[in-house]
XYZ file of C-alpha atoms in Angstrom:
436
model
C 3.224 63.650 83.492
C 1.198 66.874 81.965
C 2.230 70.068 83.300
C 0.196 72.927 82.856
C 2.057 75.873 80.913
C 2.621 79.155 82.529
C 0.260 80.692 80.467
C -2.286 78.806 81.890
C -0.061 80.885 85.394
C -1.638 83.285 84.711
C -5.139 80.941 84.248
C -6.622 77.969 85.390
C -9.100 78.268 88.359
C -6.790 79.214 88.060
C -5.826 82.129 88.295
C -2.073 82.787 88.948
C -2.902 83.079 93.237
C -0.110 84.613 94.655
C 1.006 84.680 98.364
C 3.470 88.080 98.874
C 3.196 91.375 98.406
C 3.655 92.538 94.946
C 2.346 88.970 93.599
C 0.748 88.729 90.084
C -2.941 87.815 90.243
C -5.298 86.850 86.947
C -8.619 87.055 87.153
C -11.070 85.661 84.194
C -14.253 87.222 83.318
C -17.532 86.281 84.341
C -17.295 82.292 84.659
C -20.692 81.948 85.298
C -22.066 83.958 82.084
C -19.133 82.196 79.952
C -20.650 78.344 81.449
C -24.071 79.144 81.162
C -23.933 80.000 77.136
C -21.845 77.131 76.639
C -23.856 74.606 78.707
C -27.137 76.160 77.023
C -25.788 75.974 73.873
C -24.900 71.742 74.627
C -28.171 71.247 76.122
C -29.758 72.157 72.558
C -28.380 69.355 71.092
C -29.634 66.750 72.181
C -29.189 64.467 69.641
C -25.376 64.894 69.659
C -23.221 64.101 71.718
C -21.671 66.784 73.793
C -17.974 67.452 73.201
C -15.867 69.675 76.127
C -12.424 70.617 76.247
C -11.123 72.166 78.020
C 9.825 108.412 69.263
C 10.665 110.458 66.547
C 14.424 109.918 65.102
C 16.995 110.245 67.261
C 19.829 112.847 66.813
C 23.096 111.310 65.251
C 25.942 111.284 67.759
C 27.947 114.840 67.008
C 30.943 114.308 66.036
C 34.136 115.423 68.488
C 35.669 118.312 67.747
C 39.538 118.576 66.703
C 42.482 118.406 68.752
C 43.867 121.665 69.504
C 47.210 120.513 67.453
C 49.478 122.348 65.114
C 49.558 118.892 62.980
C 46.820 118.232 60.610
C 45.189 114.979 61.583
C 41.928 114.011 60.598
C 39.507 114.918 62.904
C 38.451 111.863 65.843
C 34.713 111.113 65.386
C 33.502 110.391 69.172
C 32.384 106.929 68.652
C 28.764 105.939 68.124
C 27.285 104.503 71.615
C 26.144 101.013 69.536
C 30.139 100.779 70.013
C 30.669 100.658 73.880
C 32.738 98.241 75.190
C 31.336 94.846 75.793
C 32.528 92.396 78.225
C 33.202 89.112 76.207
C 30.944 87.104 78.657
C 28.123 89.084 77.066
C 26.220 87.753 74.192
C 25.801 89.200 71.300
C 21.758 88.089 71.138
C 19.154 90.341 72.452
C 17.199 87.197 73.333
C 19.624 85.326 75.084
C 18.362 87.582 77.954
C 21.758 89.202 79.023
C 23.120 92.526 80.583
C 26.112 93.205 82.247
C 26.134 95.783 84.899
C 29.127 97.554 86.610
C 31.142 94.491 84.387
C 29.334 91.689 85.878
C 26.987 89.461 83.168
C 23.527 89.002 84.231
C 21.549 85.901 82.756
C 17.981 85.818 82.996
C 16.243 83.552 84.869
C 19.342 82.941 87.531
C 18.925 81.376 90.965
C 18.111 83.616 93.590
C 21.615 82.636 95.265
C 23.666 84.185 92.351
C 22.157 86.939 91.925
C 22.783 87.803 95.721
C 26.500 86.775 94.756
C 26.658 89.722 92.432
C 26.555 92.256 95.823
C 22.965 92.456 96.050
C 20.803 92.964 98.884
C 16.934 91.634 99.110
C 14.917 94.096 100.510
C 12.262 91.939 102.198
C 11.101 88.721 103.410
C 12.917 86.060 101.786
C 11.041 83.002 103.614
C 7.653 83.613 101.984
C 6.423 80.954 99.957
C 5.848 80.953 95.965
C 3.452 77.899 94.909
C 4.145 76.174 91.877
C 3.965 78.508 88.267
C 3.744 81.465 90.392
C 5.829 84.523 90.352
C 6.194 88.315 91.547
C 6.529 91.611 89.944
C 8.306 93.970 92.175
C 11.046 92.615 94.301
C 13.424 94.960 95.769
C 16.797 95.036 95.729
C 19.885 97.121 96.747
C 23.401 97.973 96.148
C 25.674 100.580 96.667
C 22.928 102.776 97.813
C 21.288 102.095 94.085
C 17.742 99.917 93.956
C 16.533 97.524 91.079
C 13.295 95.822 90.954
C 13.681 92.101 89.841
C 10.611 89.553 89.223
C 10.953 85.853 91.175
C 9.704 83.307 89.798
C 8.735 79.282 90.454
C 8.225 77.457 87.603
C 9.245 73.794 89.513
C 6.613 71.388 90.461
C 7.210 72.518 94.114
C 6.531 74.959 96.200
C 9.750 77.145 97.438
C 10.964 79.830 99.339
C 11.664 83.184 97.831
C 15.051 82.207 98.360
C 15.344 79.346 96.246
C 13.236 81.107 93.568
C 14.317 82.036 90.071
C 15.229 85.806 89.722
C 13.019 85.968 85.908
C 13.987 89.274 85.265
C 14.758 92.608 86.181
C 13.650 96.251 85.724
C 16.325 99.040 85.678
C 14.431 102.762 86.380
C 16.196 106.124 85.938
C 14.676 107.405 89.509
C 16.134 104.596 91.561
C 19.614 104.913 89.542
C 19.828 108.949 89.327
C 23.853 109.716 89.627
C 24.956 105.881 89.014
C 27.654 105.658 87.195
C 27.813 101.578 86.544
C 28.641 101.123 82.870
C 24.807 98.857 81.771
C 25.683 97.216 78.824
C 23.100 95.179 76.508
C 23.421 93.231 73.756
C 25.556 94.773 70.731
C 26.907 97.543 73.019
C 23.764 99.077 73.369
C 24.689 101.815 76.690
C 22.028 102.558 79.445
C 21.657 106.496 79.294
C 23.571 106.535 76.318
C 22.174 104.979 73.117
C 18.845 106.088 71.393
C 16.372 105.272 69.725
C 18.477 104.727 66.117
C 21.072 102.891 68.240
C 18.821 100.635 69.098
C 17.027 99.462 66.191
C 20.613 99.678 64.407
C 21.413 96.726 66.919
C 18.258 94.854 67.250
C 15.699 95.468 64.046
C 12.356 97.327 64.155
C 11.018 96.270 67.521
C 8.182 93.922 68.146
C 5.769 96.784 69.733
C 6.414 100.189 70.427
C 4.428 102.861 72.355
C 5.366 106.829 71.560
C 4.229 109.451 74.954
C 5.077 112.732 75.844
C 7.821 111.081 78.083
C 9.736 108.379 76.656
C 9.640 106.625 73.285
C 8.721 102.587 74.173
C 10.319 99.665 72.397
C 9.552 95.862 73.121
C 11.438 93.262 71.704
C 9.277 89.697 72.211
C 10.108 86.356 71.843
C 7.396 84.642 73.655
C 4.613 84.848 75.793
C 6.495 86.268 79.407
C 9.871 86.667 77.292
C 10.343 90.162 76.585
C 12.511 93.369 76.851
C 11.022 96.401 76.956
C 13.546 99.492 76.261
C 12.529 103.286 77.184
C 14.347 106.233 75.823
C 13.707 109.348 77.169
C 12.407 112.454 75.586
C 14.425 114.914 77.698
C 18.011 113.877 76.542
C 16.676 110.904 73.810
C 18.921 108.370 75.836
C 18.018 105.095 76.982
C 17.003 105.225 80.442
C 14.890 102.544 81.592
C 15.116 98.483 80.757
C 12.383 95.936 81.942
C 13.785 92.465 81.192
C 11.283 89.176 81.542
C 12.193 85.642 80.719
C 10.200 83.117 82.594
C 11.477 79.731 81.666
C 12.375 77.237 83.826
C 16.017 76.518 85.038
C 17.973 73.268 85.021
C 18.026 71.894 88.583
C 14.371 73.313 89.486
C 12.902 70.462 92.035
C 10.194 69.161 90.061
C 10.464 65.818 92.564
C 7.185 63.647 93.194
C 6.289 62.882 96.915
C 3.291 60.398 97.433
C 3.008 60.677 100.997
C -0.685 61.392 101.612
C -1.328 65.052 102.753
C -2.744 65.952 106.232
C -6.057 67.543 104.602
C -6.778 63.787 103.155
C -5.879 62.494 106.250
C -8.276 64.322 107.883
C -11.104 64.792 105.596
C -14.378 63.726 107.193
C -17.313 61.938 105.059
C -20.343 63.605 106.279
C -22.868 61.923 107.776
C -26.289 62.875 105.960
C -27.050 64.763 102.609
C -29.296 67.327 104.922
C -31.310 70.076 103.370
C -28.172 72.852 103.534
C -27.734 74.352 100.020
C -24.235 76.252 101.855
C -22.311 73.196 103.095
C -21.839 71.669 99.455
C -22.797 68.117 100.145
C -24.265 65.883 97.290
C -25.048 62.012 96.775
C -23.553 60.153 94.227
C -24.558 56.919 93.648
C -25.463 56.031 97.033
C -22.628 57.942 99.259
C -22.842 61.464 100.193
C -19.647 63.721 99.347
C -18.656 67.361 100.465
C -16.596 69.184 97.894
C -13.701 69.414 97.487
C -13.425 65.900 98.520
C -10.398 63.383 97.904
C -9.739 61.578 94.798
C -9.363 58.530 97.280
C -12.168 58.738 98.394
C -14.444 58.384 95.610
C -11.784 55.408 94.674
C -12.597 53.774 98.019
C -16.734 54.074 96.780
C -16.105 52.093 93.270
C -14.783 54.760 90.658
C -11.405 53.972 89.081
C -9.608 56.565 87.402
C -9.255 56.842 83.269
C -5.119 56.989 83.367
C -5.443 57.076 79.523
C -6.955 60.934 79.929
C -5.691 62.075 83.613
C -2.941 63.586 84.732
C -0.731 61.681 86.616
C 0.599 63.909 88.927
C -0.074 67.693 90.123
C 2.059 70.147 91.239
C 2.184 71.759 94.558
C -1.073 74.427 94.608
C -1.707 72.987 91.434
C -4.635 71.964 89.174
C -5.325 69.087 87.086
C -8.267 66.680 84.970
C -8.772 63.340 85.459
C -11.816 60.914 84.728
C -13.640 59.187 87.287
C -15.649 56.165 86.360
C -17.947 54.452 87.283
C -21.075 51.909 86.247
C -20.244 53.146 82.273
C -20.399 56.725 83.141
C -17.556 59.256 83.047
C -17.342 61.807 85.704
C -14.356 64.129 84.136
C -13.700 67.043 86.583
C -11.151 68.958 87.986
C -8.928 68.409 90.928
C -6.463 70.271 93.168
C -3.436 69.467 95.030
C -3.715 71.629 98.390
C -0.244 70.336 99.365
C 3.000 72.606 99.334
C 4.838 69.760 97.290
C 4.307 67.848 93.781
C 1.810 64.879 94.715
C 0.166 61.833 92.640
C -3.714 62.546 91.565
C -5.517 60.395 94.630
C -4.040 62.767 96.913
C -5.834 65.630 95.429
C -9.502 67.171 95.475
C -12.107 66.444 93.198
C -13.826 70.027 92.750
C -17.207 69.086 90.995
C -20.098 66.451 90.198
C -22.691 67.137 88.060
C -25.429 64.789 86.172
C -27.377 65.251 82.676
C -30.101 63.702 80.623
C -27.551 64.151 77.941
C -24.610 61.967 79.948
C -23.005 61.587 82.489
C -26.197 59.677 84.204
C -24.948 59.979 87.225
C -27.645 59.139 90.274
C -26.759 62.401 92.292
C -29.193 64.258 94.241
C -29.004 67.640 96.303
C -29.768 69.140 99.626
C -33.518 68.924 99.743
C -33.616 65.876 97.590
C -33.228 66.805 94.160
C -32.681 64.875 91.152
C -32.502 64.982 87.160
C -36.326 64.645 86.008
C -37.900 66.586 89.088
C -40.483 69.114 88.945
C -39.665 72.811 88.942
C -41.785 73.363 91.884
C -39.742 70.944 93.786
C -36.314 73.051 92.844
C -38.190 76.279 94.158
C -39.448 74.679 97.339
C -35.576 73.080 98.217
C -33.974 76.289 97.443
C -36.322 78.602 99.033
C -34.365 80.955 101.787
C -30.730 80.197 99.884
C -29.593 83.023 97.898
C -30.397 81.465 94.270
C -30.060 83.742 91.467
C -32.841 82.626 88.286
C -32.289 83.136 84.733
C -34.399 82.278 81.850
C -32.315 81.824 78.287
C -34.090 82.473 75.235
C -33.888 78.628 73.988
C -35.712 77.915 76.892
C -33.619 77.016 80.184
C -34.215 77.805 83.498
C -30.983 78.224 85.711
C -31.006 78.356 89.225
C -27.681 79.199 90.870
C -27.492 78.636 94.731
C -23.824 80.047 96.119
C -23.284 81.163 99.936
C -23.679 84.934 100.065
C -20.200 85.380 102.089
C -18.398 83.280 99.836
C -17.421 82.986 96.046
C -20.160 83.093 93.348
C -18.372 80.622 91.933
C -18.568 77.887 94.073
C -22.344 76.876 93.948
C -24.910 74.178 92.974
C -26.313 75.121 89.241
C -30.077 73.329 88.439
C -30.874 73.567 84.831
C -34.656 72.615 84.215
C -36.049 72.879 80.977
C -40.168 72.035 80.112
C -40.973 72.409 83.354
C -37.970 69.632 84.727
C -34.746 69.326 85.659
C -32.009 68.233 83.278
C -28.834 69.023 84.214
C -27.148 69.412 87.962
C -23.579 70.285 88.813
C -22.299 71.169 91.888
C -18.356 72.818 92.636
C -16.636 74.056 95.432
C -13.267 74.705 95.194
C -12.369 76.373 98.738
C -9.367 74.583 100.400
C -10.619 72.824 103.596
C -9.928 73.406 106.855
């Protein structure tokens, strides 16, 4: 099984789509520009084969002043704040993603379930739905009068409700905690509105990044890519007064189960009945049957193509994205797919998102609305798209590109027609919109 890494959360199509309020979102740059220099670039070469892959110094601690005794003692030092008590439960590693708080130990990521043990109260909708490698930012949550923001997170195979997420972290803010008086322990002792700057670094090393403003002094300690703590001291009483702890990894237990059972939206997907002449309904032929995207993996199984297992995934997660190869009469059709599902499925019960045909390979026999194929004329691709909204650039090597998307929807999702000396070379067609 190949499961895509969070990283790829935040990218793949795929972008990190999230359902609540307060959901992380990642959006790419211009696809389209980013394709079309890469495909022009491949179409050059035509005698190779194509290859695609996818704050200043703290203060020292004064030290206390002595006893008002008649017998000389040596004077009691008021002991550093790197010193504060710790609660043995604690760890002693900054990246073992700890805190204790009010004397309970906090371990980041923790089930939703024990972190609402602790006391806490989830302000909000606990029902809604996180997909598969999603997570949120700003989560709510309150105590004693006292708020923290925490981050959920699902990194299982299948989708779940808030309240069987992962709390991934948590972000402690002087504003929402003014007048608490929980002892917030890190680490080494370091003390919420106690230690500084000096303190900290004393504990932990020079950090990984730091930021300096008028306001606070930054510090973030990284381990990996969404495993981080980010420390704030303040400028107004150089204490630490703000903690943003991340640690997306996936917990043991996390359902990352495999259910075969073929989705409704296979079920019910309907093979059209003619290619037509409709540039917006994102129907093509391929080798003799006529296909609107996203169509079923099944399907195309069901019209001769067997899938490469050697280089496709397996299985995809729930809202999830993966490659495999469809073949078929010596040609390779290797595209991506989707799993519309809420739960982890195998690859035929997912979409195939695009098609596309080349002088350079695949040779694919597809043809478009108006009866287009590799080797026509470019006066043929200007009559068939005339009245679609087709955008037409010329590259300096020599391509034409005509891009035909549906004005109210994504650009996208759209038929691209490369011609070059006057005919057409390359065709591709995706849609990725989930059907109804």
């Amino acid at each position: 099984m190949k499961k895509k890494a969070l990283a790829v959360l935040l990218a793949i199509t795929c972008t990190l789509s999230m359902s609540a309020c307060g959901n992380e979102t990642v959006e790419t740059g211009s696809r389209a520009d980013e394709a079309r220099e890469e495909l022009d670039a491949e179409l050059n070469e035509d005698t190779e084969e194509s290859e695609a892959e996818e704050e200043p110094a703290a203060e020292e601690e004064p030290e206390a002043e002595e006893a008002p005794e008649a017998e000389e003692k040596p004077a009691e030092k008021k002991a550093p704040a790197a010193a504060a008590s710790v609660p043995g439960e604690l760890s002693d590693d900054l990246y073992d993603y700890q805190i204790s708080i009010d004397g309970a130990v906090y371990q980041f990521p923790m089930w939703y379930s024990d972190f609402e043990a602790l006391g806490w109260e989830y302000d909000g909708d606990n029902t809604q739905t996180l997909s598969s490698n999603q997570y949120t930012t700003t989560e709510v949550w309150k105590k004693d009068d006292f708020e923290v923001y925490t981050r959920f997170a699902n990194l299982s195979m299948n989708a779940v409700p808030f309240s069987e997420s992962m709390v991934a972290g948590i972000t402690l803010d002087p504003y929402y905690l003014e007048d608490c008086d929980w002892e917030i322990l890190l680490p080494g002792g370091i003390q919420y509105g106690v230690s500084n700057a000096d303190d900290i670094k004393a504990a932990y090393g020079d950090p990984t990044d730091d930021y300096d403003s008028d306001l606070y002094y930054k510090m973030t300690y990284k381990s990996d890519s969404y495993r981080e703590i980010e420390l704030y001291v303040y400028k107004d009483d150089n204490t630490l007064k703000q903690i943003d702890i991340e640690n997306l990894v996936e917990l043991e237990g996390a359902d990352n189960s495999i259910n075969e059972a073929v989705p409704d939206l296979v079920k019910n997907y309907k093979v059209p009945g003619e290619l037509g002449d409709d540039f917006y309904a994102y129907t093509a032929q391929l080798e003799g049957n006529v296909y609107k995207l996203p169509c079923p993996v099944s399907v195309f199984l069901e019209n001769g193509f067997t899938i490469d297992t050697a280089s496709s995934d397996s299985e995809v997660a729930a809202g999830g994205n993966g490659w495999i190869d469809l073949k078929y009469n010596n040609q390779t059709l290797h595209t991506m797919v989707e799993n519309y599902a809420d739960y982890a499925t195998i690859i035929e019960n997912c979409f195939v998102l695009s098609m596309e045909s080349s002088v350079n390979g695949p040779k694919f026999d597809l043809v478009f609305p108006g009866n287009i194929k590799v080797g026509d004329s470019e006066d043929a691709v200007k009559k068939a798209t005339e009245g679609f909204n087709c955008e037409v650039e010329t590259s300096d090597s020599g391509y034409t590109y005509y891009e035909v998307s549906d004005p109210d929807a994504s650009v996208l999702d759209r038929y691209t027609i490369i011609v070059k000396d006057g005919s057409v070379c390359t065709m591709e067609i995706e849609n990725s919109v989930k059907p109804e």
